[in-house]
XYZ file of C-alpha atoms in Angstrom:
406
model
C 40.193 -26.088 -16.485
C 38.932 -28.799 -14.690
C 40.726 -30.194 -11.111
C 38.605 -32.571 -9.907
C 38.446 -35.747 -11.003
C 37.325 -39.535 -9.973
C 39.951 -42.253 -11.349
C 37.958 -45.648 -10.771
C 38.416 -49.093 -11.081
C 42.507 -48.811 -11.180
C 43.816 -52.814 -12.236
C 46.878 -52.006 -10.152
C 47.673 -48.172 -8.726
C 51.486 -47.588 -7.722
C 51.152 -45.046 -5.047
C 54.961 -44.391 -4.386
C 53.703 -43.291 -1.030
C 55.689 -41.562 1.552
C 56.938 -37.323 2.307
C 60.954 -38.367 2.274
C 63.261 -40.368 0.154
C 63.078 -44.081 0.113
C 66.272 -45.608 1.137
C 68.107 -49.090 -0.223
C 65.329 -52.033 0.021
C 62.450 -49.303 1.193
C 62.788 -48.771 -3.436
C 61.181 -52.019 -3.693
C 57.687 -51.014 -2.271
C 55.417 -49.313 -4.205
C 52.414 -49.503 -2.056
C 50.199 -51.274 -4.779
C 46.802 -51.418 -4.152
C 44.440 -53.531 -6.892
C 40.743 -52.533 -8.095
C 41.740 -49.334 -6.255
C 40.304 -45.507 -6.629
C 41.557 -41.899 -6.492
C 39.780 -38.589 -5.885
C 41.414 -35.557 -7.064
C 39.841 -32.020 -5.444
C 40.864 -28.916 -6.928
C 43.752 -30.349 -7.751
C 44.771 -31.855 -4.535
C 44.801 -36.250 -3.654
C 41.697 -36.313 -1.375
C 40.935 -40.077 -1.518
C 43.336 -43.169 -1.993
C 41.877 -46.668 -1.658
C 40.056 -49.201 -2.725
C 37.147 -48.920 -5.489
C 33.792 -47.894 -3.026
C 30.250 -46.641 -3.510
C 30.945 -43.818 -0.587
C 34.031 -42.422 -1.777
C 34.243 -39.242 -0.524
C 33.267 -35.799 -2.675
C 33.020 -32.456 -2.728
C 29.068 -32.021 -3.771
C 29.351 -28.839 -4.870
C 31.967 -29.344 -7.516
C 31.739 -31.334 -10.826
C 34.174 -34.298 -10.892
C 34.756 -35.815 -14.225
C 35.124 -39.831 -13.888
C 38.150 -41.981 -15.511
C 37.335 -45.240 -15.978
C 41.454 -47.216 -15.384
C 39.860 -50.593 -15.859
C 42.719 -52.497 -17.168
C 44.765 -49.587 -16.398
C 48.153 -49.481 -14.362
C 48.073 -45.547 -12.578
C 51.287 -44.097 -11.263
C 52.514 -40.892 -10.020
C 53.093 -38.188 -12.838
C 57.547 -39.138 -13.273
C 59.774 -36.487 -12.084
C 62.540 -35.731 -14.711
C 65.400 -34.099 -11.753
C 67.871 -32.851 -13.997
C 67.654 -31.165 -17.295
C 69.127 -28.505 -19.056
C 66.391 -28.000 -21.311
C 66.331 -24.464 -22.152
C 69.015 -23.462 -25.000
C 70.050 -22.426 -27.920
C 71.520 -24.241 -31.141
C 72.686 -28.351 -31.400
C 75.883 -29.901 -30.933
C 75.271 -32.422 -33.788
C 78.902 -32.170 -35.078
C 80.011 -32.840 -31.384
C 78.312 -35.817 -31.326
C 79.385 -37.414 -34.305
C 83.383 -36.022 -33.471
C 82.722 -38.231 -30.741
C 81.425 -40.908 -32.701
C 84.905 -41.010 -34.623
C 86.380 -41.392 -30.552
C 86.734 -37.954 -28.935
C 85.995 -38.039 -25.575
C 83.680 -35.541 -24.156
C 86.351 -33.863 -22.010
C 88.704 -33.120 -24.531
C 85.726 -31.911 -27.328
C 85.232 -29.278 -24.083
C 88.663 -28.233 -23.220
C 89.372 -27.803 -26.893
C 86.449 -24.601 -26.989
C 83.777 -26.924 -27.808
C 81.018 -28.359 -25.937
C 79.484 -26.352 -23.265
C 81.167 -23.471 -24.808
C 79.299 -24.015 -28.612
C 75.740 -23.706 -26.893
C 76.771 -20.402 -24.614
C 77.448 -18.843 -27.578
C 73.913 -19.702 -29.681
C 72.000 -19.215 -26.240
C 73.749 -15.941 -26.356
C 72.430 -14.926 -29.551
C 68.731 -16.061 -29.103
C 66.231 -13.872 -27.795
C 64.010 -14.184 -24.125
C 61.246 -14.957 -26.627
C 62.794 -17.193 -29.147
C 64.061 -19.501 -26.351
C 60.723 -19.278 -24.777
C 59.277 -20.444 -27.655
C 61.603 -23.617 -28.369
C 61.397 -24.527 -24.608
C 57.893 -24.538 -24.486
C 57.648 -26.936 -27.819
C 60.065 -29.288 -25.617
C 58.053 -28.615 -22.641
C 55.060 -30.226 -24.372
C 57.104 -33.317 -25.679
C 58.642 -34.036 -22.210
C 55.003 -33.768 -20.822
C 53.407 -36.508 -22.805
C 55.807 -39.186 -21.664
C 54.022 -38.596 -18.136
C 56.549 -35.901 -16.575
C 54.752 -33.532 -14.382
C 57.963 -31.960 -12.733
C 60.997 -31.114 -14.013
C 64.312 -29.379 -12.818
C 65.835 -26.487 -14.958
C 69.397 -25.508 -15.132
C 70.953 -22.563 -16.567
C 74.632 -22.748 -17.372
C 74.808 -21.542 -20.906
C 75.433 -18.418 -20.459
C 78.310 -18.112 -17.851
C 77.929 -14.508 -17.985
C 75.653 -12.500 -15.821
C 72.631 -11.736 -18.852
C 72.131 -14.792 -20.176
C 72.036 -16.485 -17.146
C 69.550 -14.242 -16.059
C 67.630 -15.082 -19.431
C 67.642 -18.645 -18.957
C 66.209 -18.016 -15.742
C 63.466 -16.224 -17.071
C 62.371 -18.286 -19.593
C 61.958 -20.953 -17.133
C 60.013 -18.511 -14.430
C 57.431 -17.624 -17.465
C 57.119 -20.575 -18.533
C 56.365 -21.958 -14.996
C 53.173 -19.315 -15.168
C 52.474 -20.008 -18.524
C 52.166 -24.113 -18.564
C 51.438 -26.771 -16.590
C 54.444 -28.271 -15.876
C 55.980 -28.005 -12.246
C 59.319 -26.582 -13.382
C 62.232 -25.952 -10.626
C 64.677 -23.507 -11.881
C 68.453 -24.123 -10.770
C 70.764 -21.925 -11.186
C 74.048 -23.678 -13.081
C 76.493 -20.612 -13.963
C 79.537 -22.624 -12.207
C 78.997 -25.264 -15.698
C 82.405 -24.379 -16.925
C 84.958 -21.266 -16.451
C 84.341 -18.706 -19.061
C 86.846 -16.991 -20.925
C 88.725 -13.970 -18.976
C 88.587 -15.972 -15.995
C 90.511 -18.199 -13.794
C 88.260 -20.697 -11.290
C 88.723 -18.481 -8.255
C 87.952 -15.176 -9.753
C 85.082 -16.513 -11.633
C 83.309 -18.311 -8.420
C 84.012 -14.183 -6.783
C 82.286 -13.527 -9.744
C 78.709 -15.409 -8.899
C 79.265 -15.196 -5.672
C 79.306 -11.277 -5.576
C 77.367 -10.556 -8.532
C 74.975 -13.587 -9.650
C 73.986 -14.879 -6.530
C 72.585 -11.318 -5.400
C 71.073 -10.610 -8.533
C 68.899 -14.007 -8.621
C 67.853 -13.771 -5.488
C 66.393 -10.361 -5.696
C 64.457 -11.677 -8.800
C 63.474 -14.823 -6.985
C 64.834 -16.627 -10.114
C 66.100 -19.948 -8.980
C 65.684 -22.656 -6.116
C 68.716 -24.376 -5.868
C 72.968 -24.050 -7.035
C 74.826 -26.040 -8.709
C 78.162 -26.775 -9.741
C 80.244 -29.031 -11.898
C 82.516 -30.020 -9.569
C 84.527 -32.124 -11.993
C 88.892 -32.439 -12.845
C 89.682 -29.529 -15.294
C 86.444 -27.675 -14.461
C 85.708 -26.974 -10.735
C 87.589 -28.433 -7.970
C 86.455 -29.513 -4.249
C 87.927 -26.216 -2.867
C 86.497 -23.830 -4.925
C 83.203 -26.200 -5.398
C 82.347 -25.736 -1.631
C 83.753 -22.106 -0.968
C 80.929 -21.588 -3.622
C 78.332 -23.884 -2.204
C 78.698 -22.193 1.213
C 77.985 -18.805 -0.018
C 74.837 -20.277 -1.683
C 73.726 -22.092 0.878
C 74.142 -18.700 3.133
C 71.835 -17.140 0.926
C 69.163 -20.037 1.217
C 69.536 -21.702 -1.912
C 68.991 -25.581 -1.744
C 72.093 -27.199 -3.059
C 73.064 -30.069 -5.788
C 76.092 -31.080 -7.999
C 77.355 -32.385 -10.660
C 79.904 -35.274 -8.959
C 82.223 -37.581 -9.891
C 81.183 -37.954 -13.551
C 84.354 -38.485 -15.070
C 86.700 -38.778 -12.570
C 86.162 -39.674 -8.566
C 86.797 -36.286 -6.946
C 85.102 -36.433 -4.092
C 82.305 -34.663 -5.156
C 79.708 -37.534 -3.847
C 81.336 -36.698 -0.428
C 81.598 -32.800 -0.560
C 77.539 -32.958 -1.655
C 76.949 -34.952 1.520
C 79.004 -32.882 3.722
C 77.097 -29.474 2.479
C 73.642 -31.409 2.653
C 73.202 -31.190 -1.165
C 69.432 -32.429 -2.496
C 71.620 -34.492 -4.572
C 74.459 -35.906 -5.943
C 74.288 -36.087 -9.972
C 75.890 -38.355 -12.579
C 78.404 -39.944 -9.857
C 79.493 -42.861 -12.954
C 83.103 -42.637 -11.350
C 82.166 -42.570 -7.497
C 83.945 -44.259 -5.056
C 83.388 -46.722 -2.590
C 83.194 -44.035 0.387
C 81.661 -41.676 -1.892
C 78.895 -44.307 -1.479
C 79.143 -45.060 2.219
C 78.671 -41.456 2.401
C 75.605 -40.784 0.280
C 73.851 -44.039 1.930
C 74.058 -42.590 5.598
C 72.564 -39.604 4.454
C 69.183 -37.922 2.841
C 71.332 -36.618 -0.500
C 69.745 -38.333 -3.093
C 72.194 -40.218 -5.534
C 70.822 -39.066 -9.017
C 71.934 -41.491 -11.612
C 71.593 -40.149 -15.523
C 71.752 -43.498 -17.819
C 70.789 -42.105 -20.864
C 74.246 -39.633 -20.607
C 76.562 -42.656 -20.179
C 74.600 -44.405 -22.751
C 74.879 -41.498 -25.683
C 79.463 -40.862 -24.283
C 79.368 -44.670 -24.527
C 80.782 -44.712 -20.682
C 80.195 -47.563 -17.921
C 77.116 -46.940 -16.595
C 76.812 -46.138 -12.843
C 76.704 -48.293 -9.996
C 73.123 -48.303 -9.525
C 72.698 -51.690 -7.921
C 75.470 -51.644 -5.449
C 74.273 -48.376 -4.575
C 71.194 -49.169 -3.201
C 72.356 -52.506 -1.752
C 74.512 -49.961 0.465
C 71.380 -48.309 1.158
C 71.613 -45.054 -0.569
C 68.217 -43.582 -1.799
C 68.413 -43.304 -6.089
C 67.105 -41.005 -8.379
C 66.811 -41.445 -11.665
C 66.764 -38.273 -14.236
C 67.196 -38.030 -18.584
C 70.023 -35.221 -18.555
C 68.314 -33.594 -21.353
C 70.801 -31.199 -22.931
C 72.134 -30.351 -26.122
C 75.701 -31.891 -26.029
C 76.189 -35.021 -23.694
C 72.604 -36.107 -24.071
C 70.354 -35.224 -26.723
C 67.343 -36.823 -25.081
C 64.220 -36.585 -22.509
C 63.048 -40.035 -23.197
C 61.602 -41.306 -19.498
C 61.251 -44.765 -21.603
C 64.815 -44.849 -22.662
C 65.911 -44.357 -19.048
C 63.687 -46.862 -17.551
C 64.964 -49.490 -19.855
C 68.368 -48.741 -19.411
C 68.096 -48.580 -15.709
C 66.380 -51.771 -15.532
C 68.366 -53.611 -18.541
C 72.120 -52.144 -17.633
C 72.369 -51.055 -14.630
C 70.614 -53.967 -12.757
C 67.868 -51.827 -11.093
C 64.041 -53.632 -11.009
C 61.363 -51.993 -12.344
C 59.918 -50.992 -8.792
C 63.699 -49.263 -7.637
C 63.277 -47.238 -11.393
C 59.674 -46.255 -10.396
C 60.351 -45.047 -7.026
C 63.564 -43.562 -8.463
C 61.330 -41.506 -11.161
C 58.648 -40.638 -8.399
C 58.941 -40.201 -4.823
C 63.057 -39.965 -4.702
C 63.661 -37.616 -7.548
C 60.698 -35.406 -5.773
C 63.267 -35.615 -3.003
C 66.008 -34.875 -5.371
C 64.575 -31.409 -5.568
C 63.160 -30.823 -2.198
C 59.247 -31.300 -2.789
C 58.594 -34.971 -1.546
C 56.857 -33.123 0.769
C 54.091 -32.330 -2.156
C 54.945 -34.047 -5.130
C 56.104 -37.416 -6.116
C 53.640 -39.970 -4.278
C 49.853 -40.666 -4.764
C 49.594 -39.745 -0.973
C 46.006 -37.607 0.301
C 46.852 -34.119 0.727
C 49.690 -33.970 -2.165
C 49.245 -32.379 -5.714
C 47.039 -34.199 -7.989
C 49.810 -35.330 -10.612
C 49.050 -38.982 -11.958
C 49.340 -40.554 -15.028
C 47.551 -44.215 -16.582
C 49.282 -46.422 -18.874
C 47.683 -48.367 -21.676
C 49.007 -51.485 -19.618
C 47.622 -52.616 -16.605
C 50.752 -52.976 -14.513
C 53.816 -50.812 -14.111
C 56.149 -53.380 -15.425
C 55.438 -52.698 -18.966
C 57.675 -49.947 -18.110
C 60.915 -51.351 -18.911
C 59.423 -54.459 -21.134
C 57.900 -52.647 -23.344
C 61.217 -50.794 -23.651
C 62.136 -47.434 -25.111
C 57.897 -47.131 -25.894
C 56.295 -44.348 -24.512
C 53.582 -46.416 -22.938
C 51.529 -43.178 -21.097
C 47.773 -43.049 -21.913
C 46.667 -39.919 -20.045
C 48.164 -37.614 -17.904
C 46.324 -35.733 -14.955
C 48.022 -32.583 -13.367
């Protein structure tokens, strides 16, 4: 496999650069350079600049050359929360909520969540390898070179452990950066109450996927009727103890703090936050937790969207991330959230880039590496058939990707 590679004569390259989380009005800057170059090295950024005869080169390895002439390059997108390894649909789900169900009720009636525990359940380590590795592909050629993974459909100590290890094989097996989370706190299983299930991962799961190495980061849906703040951080804590990095579900469907309790724990992120509140976003703006916003979800429960402009007027740094899961939203489309970002929730195209790139690297700890066309990071890029990134969100809902490097 080749890792070195000469991208020359870039119309406009969006290098996202910077090692941190861009905050508020730092969204806006790109760092475009025109008629511009990049060296990749064994897989590593070793040049960044303008197109020159001296670029520099390792003369002992091959480099293949792209010409990008009337190409916009950007860094490979960063899809920060998925659930994307599971088993069955929840097509009937979605069309009871088509007739007006909300999504809280379908799940507090023994539907939802619950529906896709029990067909992950059922399906083998190898058949849900197998269907996670056809989405894999799929999510891959709309330019995403990173994802995060969350378990959570199994709520019961060996299916989350499968989940888990479909997503560290498949991390050996492709090329996608995958970064497993570990999601059991998704919904209180049967036989339990909230406290004694929370003992339950705490004593038993947390232990168990540490030894196996199995997951990077917790997280919880700290949500009304699933999870509350109390229980939400007694459980963060003990992760946290154990060195887990930390992220939640928050304020989705009802403010409950949860934007405030993820700051307070220094969560990666905050996720969903459509019903966040005014110091729920004072909070996340004087902080690095990354406020992960999930348009296509609101778009497909036909909710408000979330306050994506006001909060990065406040100055919080924004991811943006698809959701992809089998109930609430059916869909890893990186165009779909772009437009909708841009079109509905008043963010410009450069705040959705940086939101996609450098800030949902942040989302998941690994700005440090991944997420900006910086020297010294991991070679992930991708060129579009246009030759700016603002065919992004014009040409809207079209996967507009020509070539992904990584």
């Amino acid at each position: 496999m080749n890792n070195n590679y000469i991208i020359d004569n870039i119309t406009q390259l969006a290098t996202c650069s910077g090692f941190s989380a861009k905050h508020g009005k730092e969204m806006s800057d790109l760092g475009i350079i025109e008629n511009a170059a990049v060296v990749i090295t064994a897989g590593i950024i070793t040049y960044v600049g303008p197109v020159t005869d001296h670029l520099p080169l390792d003369h002992e390895k091959d480099y293949e050359t792209i010409d990008a002439t009337g190409k916009a390059v950007l860094p490979g997108f960063i899809d920060s929360h998925t659930h994307f390894v599971f088993g069955g649909y929840r097509e009937e789900e979605f069309y009871q909520r088509l007739r007006g169900d909300d999504y809280l009720s379908v799940l507090q009636s023994g539907g939802g969540i619950y529906n896709t525990v029990k067909a992950t359940g059922k399906a083998s380590l190898e058949e849900l390898c197998a269907i996670a590795l056809s989405r894999l592909n799929k999510m891959q050629a709309m330019g995403v070179t990173t994802i995060e993974s969350k378990s959570g459909y199994g709520l019961d100590k060996e299916t989350e452990l499968k989940q888990l290890r479909v997503m560290k094989r498949l991390q050996q097996e492709h090329r996608m950066n995958i970064v497993p989370t570990y999601l059991g706190a998704h919904a209180v299983p049967e036989g339990y109450t909230e406290k004694s299930y929370i003992d339950f991962m705490i004593q038993e799961m947390l232990p168990a996927i540490r030894e196996e190495n199995l997951a990077e980061c917790c997280d919880i849906f700290c949500e009304k009727g699933v999870f509350g703040i109390n229980e939400s951080e007694r459980f963060l804590s003990e992760a946290k103890k154990m060195k887990f990095n930390l992220k939640l579900h928050a304020d989705e469907m009802v403010d409950t703090g949860g934007a405030e309790l993820a700051v307070a724990m220094g969560a990666l992120s905050a996720d969903h936050l459509l019903h966040v509140s005014d110091k729920g976003i004072k909070a996340l703006s004087k902080s690095d937790t990354v406020a992960t916003l999930l348009p296509c979800t609101a778009f497909s429960l036909k909710e408000d969207y979330a306050r994506g402009r006001a909060m990065i007027d406040s100055g919080c740094a924004v991811a943006l991330a698809t959701d992809f899961n089998p109930g609430s939203c059916f869909s890893y489309s990186i165009p779909l959230t772009i437009a909708l970002a841009c079109i509905y929730m008043k963010m410009s195209p450069e705040e959705a880039v940086t939101a996609l790139t450098i800030n949902a690297a942040a989302a998941l700890g690994k700005a440090e590496f991944l997420g900006s066309i910086d020297v010294g990071k991991k070679g992930d890029v991708i060129l579009l058939e246009y030759p700016s990134y603002k065919f992004l969100p014009y040409h809207a809902g079209i996967n507009i990707v020509e070539k992904i490097i990584h």
